[in-house]
XYZ file of C-alpha atoms in Angstrom:
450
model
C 7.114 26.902 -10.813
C 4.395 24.966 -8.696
C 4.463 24.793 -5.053
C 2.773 21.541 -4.720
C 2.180 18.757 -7.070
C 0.147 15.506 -5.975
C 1.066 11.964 -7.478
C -1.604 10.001 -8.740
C 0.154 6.904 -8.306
C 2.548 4.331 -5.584
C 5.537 2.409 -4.959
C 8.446 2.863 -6.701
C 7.504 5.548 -8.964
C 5.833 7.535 -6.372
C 8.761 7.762 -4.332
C 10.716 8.925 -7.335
C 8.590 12.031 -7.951
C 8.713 12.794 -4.519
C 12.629 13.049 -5.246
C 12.577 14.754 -7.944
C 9.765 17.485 -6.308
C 11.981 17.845 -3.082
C 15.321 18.493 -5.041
C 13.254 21.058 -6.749
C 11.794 23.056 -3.533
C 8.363 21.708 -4.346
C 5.959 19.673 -1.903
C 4.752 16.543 -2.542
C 1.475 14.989 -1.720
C 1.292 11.370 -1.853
C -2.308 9.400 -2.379
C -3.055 5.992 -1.149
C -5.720 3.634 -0.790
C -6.091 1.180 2.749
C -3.683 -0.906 2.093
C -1.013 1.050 1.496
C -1.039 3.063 4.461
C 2.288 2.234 5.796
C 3.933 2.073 2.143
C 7.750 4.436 1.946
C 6.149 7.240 -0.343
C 3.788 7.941 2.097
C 6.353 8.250 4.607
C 8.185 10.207 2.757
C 6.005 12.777 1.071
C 5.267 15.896 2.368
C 1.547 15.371 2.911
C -0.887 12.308 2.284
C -4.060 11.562 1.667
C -6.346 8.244 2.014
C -8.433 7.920 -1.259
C -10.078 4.405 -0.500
C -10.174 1.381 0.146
C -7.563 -1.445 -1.388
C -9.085 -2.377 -5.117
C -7.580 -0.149 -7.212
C -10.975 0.396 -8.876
C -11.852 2.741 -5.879
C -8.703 4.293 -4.738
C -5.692 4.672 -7.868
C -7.634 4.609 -10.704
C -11.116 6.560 -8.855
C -10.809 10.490 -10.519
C -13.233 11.935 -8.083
C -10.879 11.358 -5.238
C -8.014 12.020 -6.921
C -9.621 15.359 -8.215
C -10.968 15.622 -4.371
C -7.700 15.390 -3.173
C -5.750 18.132 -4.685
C -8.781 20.667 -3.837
C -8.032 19.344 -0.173
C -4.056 20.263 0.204
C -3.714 22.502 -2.454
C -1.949 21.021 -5.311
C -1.549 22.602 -8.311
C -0.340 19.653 -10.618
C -0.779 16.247 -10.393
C 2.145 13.859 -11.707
C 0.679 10.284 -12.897
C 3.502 8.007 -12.804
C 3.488 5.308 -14.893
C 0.143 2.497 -15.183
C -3.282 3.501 -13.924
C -4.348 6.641 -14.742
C -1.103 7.952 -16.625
C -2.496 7.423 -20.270
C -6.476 7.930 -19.696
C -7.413 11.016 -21.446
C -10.865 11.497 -19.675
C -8.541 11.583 -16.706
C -6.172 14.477 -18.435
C -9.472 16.350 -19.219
C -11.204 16.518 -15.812
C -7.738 17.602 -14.626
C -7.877 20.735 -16.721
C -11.639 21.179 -15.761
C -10.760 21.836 -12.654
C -8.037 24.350 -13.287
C -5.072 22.066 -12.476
C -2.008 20.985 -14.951
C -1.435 17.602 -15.597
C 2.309 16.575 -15.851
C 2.379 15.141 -19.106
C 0.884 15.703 -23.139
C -2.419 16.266 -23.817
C -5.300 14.695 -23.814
C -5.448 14.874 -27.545
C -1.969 13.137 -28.009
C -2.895 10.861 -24.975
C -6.357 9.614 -26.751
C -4.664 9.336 -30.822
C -1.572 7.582 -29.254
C -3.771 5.767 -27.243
C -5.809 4.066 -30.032
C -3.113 1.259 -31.536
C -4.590 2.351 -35.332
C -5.138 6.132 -35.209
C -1.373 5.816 -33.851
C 0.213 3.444 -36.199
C -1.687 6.156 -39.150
C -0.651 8.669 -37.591
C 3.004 7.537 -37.660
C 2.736 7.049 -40.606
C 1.735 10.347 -41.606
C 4.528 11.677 -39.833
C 7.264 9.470 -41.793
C 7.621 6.865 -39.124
C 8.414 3.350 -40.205
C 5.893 0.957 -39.758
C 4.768 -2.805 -39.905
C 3.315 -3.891 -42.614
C -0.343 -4.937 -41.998
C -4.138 -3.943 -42.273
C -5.106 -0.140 -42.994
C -7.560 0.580 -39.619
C -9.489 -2.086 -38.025
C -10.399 -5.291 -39.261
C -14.086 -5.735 -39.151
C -14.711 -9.541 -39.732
C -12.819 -12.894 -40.651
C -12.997 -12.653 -43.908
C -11.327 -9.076 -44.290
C -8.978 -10.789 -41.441
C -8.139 -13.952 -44.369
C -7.689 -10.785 -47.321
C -5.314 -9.223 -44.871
C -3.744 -12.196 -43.847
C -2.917 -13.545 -47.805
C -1.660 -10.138 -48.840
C 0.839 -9.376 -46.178
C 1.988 -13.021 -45.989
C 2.025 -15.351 -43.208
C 2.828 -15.277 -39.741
C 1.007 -12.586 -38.839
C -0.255 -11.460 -35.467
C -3.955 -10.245 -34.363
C -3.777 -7.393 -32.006
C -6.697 -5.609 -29.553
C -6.796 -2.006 -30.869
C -6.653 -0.739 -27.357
C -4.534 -3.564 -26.195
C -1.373 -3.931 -23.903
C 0.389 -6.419 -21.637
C 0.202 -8.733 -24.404
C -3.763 -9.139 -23.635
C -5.614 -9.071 -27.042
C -2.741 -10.332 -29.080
C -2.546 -13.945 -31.059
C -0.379 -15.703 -33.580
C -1.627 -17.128 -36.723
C 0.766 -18.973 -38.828
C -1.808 -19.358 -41.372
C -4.720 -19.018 -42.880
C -6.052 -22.171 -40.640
C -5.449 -20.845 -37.540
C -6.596 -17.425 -38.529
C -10.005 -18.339 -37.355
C -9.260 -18.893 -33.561
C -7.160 -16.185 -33.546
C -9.104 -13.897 -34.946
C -11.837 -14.538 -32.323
C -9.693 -14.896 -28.866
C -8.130 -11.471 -29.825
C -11.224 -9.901 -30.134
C -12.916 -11.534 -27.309
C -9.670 -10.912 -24.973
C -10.011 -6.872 -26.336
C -13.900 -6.461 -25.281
C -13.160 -8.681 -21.947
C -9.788 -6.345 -20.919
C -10.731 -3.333 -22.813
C -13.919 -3.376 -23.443
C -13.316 -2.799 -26.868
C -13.428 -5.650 -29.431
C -11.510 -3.825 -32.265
C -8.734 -5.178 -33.865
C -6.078 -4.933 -36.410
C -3.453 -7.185 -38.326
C 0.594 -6.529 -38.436
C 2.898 -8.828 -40.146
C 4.810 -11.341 -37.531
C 8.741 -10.826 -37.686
C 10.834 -13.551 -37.059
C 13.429 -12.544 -34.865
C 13.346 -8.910 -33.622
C 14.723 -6.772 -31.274
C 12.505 -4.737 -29.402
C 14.187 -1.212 -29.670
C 12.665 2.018 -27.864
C 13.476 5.685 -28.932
C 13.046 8.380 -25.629
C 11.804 11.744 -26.925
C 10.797 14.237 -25.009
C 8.880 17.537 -26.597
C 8.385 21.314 -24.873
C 4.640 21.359 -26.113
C 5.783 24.242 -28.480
C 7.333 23.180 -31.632
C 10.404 21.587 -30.411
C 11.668 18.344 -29.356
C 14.944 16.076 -28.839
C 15.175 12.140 -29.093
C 17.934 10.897 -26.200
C 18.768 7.289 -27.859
C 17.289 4.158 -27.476
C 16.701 1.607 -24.642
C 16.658 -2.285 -26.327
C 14.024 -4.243 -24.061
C 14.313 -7.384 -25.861
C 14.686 -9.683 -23.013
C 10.663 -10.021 -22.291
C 7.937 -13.228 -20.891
C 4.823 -12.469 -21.861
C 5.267 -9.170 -23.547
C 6.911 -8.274 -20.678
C 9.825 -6.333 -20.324
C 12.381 -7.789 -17.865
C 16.084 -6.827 -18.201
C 16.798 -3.748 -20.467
C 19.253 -1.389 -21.322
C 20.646 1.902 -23.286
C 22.040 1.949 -25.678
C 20.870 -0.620 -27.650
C 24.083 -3.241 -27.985
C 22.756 -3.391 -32.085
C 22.540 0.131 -32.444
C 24.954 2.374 -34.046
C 25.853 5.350 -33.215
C 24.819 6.612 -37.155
C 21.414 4.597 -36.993
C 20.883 5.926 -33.112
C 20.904 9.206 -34.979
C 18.789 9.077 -38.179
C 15.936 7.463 -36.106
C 16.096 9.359 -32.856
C 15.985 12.416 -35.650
C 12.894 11.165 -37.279
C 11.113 10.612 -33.747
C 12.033 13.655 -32.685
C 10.592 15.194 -35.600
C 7.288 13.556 -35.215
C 6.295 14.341 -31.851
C 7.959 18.451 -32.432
C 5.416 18.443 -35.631
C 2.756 17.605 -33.447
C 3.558 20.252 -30.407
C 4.076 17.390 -28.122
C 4.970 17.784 -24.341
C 7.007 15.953 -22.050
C 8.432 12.632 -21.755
C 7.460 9.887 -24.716
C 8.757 6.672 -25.957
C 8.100 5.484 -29.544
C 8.493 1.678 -29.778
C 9.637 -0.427 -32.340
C 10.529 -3.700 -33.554
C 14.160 -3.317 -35.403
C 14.826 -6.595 -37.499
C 17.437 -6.615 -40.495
C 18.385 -2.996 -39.832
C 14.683 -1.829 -40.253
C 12.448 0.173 -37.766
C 9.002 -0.609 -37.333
C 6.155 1.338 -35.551
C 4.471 -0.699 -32.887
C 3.456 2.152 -30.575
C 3.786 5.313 -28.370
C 3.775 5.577 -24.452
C 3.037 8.796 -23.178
C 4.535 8.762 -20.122
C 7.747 8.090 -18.060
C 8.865 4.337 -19.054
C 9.605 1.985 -16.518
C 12.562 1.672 -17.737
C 13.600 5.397 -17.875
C 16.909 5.224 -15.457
C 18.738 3.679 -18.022
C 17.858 6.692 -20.157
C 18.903 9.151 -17.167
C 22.301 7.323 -16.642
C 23.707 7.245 -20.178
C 22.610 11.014 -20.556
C 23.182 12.273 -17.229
C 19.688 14.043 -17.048
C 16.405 13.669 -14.664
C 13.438 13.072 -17.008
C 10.910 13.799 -14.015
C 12.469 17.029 -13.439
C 12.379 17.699 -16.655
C 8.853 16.776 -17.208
C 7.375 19.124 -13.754
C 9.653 21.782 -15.609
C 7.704 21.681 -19.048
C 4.606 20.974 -17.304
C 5.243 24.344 -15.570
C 5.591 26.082 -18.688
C 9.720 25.958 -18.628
C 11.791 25.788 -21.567
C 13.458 22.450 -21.486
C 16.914 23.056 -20.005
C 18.508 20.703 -23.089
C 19.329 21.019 -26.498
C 19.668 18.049 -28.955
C 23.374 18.791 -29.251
C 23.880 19.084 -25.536
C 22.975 15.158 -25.465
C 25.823 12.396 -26.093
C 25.691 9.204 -24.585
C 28.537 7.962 -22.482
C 28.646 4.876 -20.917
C 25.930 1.744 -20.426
C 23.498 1.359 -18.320
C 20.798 -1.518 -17.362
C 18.167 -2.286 -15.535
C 16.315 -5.042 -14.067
C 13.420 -5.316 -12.886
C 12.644 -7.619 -9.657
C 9.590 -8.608 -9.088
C 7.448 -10.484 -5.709
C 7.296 -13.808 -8.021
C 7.860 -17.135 -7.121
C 10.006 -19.066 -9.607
C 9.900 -20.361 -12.320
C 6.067 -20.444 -12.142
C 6.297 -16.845 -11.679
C 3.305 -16.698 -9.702
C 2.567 -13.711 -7.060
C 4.591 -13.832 -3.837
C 2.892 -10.890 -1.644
C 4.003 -11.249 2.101
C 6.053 -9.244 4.706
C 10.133 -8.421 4.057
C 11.702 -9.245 6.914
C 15.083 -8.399 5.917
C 16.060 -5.809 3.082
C 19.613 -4.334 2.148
C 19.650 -2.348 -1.178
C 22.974 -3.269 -3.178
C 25.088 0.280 -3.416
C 28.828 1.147 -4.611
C 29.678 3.065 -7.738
C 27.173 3.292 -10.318
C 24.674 1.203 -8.390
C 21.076 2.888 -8.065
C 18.031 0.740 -6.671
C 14.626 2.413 -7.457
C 12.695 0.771 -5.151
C 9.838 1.522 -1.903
C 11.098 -1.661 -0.024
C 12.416 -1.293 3.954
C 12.465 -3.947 6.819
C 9.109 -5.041 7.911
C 7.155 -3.621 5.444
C 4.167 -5.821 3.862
C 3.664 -5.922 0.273
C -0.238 -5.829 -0.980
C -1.703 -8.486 -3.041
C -3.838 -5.924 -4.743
C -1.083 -4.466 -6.890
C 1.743 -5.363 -9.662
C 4.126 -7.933 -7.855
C 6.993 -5.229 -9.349
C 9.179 -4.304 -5.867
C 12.446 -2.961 -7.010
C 14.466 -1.757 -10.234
C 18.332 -2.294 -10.118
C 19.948 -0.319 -12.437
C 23.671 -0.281 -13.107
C 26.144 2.146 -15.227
C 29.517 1.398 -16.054
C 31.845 2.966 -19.193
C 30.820 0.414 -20.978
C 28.514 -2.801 -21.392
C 31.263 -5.229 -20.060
C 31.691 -3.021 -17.128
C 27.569 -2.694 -16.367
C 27.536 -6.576 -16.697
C 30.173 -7.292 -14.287
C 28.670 -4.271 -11.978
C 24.957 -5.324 -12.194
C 26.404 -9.287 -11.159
C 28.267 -7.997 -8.208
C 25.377 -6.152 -7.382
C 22.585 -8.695 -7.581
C 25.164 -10.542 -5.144
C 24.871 -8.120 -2.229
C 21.052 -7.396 -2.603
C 18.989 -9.028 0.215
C 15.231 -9.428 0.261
C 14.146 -12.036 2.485
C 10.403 -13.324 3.584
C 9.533 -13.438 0.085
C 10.504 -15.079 -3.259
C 11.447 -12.820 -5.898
C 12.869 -12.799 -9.407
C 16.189 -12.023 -8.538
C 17.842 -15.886 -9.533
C 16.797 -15.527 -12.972
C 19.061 -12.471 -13.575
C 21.942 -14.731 -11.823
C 21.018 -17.120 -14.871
C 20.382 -14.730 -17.476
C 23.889 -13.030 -16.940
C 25.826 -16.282 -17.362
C 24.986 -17.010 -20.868
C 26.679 -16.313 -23.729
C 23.362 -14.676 -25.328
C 22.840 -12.359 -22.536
C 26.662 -11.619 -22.627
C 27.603 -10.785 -25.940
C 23.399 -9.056 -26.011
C 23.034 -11.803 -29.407
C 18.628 -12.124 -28.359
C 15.630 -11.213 -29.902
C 12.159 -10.659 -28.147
C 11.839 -14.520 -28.537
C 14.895 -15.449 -26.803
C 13.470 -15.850 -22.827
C 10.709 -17.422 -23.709
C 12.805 -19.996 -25.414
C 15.305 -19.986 -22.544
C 12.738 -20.178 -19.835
C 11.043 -23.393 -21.889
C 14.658 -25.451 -21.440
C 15.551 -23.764 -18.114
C 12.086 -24.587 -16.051
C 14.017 -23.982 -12.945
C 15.920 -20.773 -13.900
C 16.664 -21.007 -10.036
């Protein structure tokens, strides 16, 4: 097992490996640019080390200090997180350069995965549902207009290397297909500098359903469930939850089978989530993260397992300590995530907290780097806390995740935490009858969701 592992990342999910590493006997060394000197997983990691200044150009996403600073304490492994430098490949192959194990697949399965078309083929290859769309990249309008009549319209223009919802566009027909075609591409090269882009028929009303898998690097692998993340703004995931209030327990286990399958066939290792979008009882293939999810607690709750632990164990060459039959869910869980926004433009609300109190009681967990006093950075994601509830059942997490919102305090700033005091009294929300269209819809006839 290592002694020391560094975490190439901050906030929240930071503080959550350093968990995980200290349950585990290991140290932890936390990284952090200028502005984040004061932040709770630098308090609370073993060690710590300044790797520039606030832009996260030249501190969280700069290799050569990163690299620089496991050769200063030590570390033998360095744990990404989630977001900056957890799915760059060059990243995963400068960290073997220099003799130290990266916590997480290879670079291989980082780069394929990583490339929206060499993922969806590969998929495909592997007997994974997909969307129906374009076969690769789509080089000009007129192969766009081809694509467009055969797979019928709406359809919807993504950035190959796109995320975030950055590089994608609607076209509800072959008139609009022109602008479309162009701001996707122009959004890819300006984002990603990479104008690429491919076609995927637009469903209607989908669900946004997410399988977990998780793979020993070796041959094997086990799916546990699905997470449903329907309830998004701007392709962004807000309030989700596991299982999936569509999902059977018979469907949970032909698809979690044939994603578990995939990623064994292809010696994956560690934690992975395959997305889909599920509409009229069909999967289909919009991508893989390799990484920990956001939402992974939900995951952990229902299962009653610690993904990071699980991931520093494979990472260290471990067998993982579960077998697909060993995993049955029991109970509900959900999560939601609150963010330093001011509503309902949603706009950034950085500034100092000058009262916090984290909600607690049974089956209450709040993933979160918050404490009095402390000053939250304009030079990051405005995410600042995940409440996550379980309960024996989805009734019971509802109830449990109200009462909890109820006792949370976080004052000096505006946060997001009066939309999920909305969201949980309507009927939608409370019977889980929404698609990934739903909030956006809401949020256009509830412009104060205050």
């Amino acid at each position: 097992m290592f002694n020391k592992i560094l975490i190439a990342n901050r906030g929240e999910i930071a503080l959550r490996v350093v968990r995980a590493a200290r349950e585990m006997g290991i140290q932890s060394v936390a990284v952090h640019s200028t502005a984040d000197s004061d932040a709770m997983h630098v308090r609370m990691a073993d060690e710590a080390v300044c790797i520039g200044p606030p832009s996260s150009m030249q501190s969280y996403l700069s290799i050569p200090a990163i690299i620089s600073a496991c050769e200063i304490t030590g570390a033998e492994a360095i744990h990404p997180g989630y977001g900056f430098l957890s799915e760059n490949a060059n990243f995963v192959q400068v960290v073997q350069d220099h003799g130290l194990k990266f916590i997480g697949p290879t670079a291989e399965h980082i780069r394929v995965m990583g490339d929206k078309i060499t993922a969806k083929e590969t998929m495909k290859n592997l007997g994974v549902p997909c969307v129906p769309g374009s076969d690769g990249g789509v080089p000009d309008l007129e192969t766009a207009l081809k694509v467009g009549e055969e797979v019928g319209y709406p359809v919807i223009i993504k950035a190959t290397a796109g995320g975030g919802g950055k590089g994608m566009k609607l076209a509800n027909s072959a008139k609009e297909m022109e602008n479309a075609f162009r701001t996707a591409r122009s959004e890819g090269k300006a984002n990603f500098g990479n104008d690429e882009v491919y076609i995927e028929k637009y469903l209607g009303t989908p669900r946004h359903i997410e399988i977990q898998v998780f793979g020993d690097g070796k041959g094997g692998a086990v799916h546990l469930g699905e997470r449903d993340c329907s309830l998004q703004r701007r392709h962004q995931k807000v309030f989700e939850e596991a299982p999936g209030p569509a999902i059977d327990a018979e469907t949970r286990a032909k698809i979690g089978k044939t994603c578990a399958d995939a990623v064994a066939s292809i010696n994956y290792a560690g934690a992975g989530t395959i997305e889909f979008l599920y509409e009229n009882g069909e999967f289909f293939f919009i991508e893989m993260n390799t990484r920990l999810q956001v939402e992974h607690p939900v995951t952990e709750a229902v299962f009653g397992v610690d993904l990071v632990r699980e991931q520093i164990r494979v990472a260290a060459g471990y067998d993982m300590s579960f077998k697909q039959d060993d995993l049955q869910v029991l109970g509900h869980a959900i999560e939601v995530r609150i963010n330093a926004e001011k509503l309902p433009n949603f706009s950034p609300c950085p500034g100092k907290i000058t009262q916090y109190h984290a909600p607690g009681g049974l089956g209450v967990r709040m993933d979160s780097a918050l404490y009095d006093g402390y000053s939250i950075p304009p030079y990051y994601d405005s995410l600042i806390a995940k409440l996550i509830v379980y309960a024996p059942d989805r009734p019971a997490a509802l109830a449990r995740l109200n009462r909890a919102l109820g006792e949370m305090i976080v004052d000096g700033i505006d946060t997001t935490t009066p939309l999920f005091h909305a969201l949980l009294q309507e009927e939608a929300v409370q019977t889980g009858d929404y698609n990934i269209h739903w909030l956006e819809k809401w949020l256009e006839e509830n412009t104060n969701p205050a």
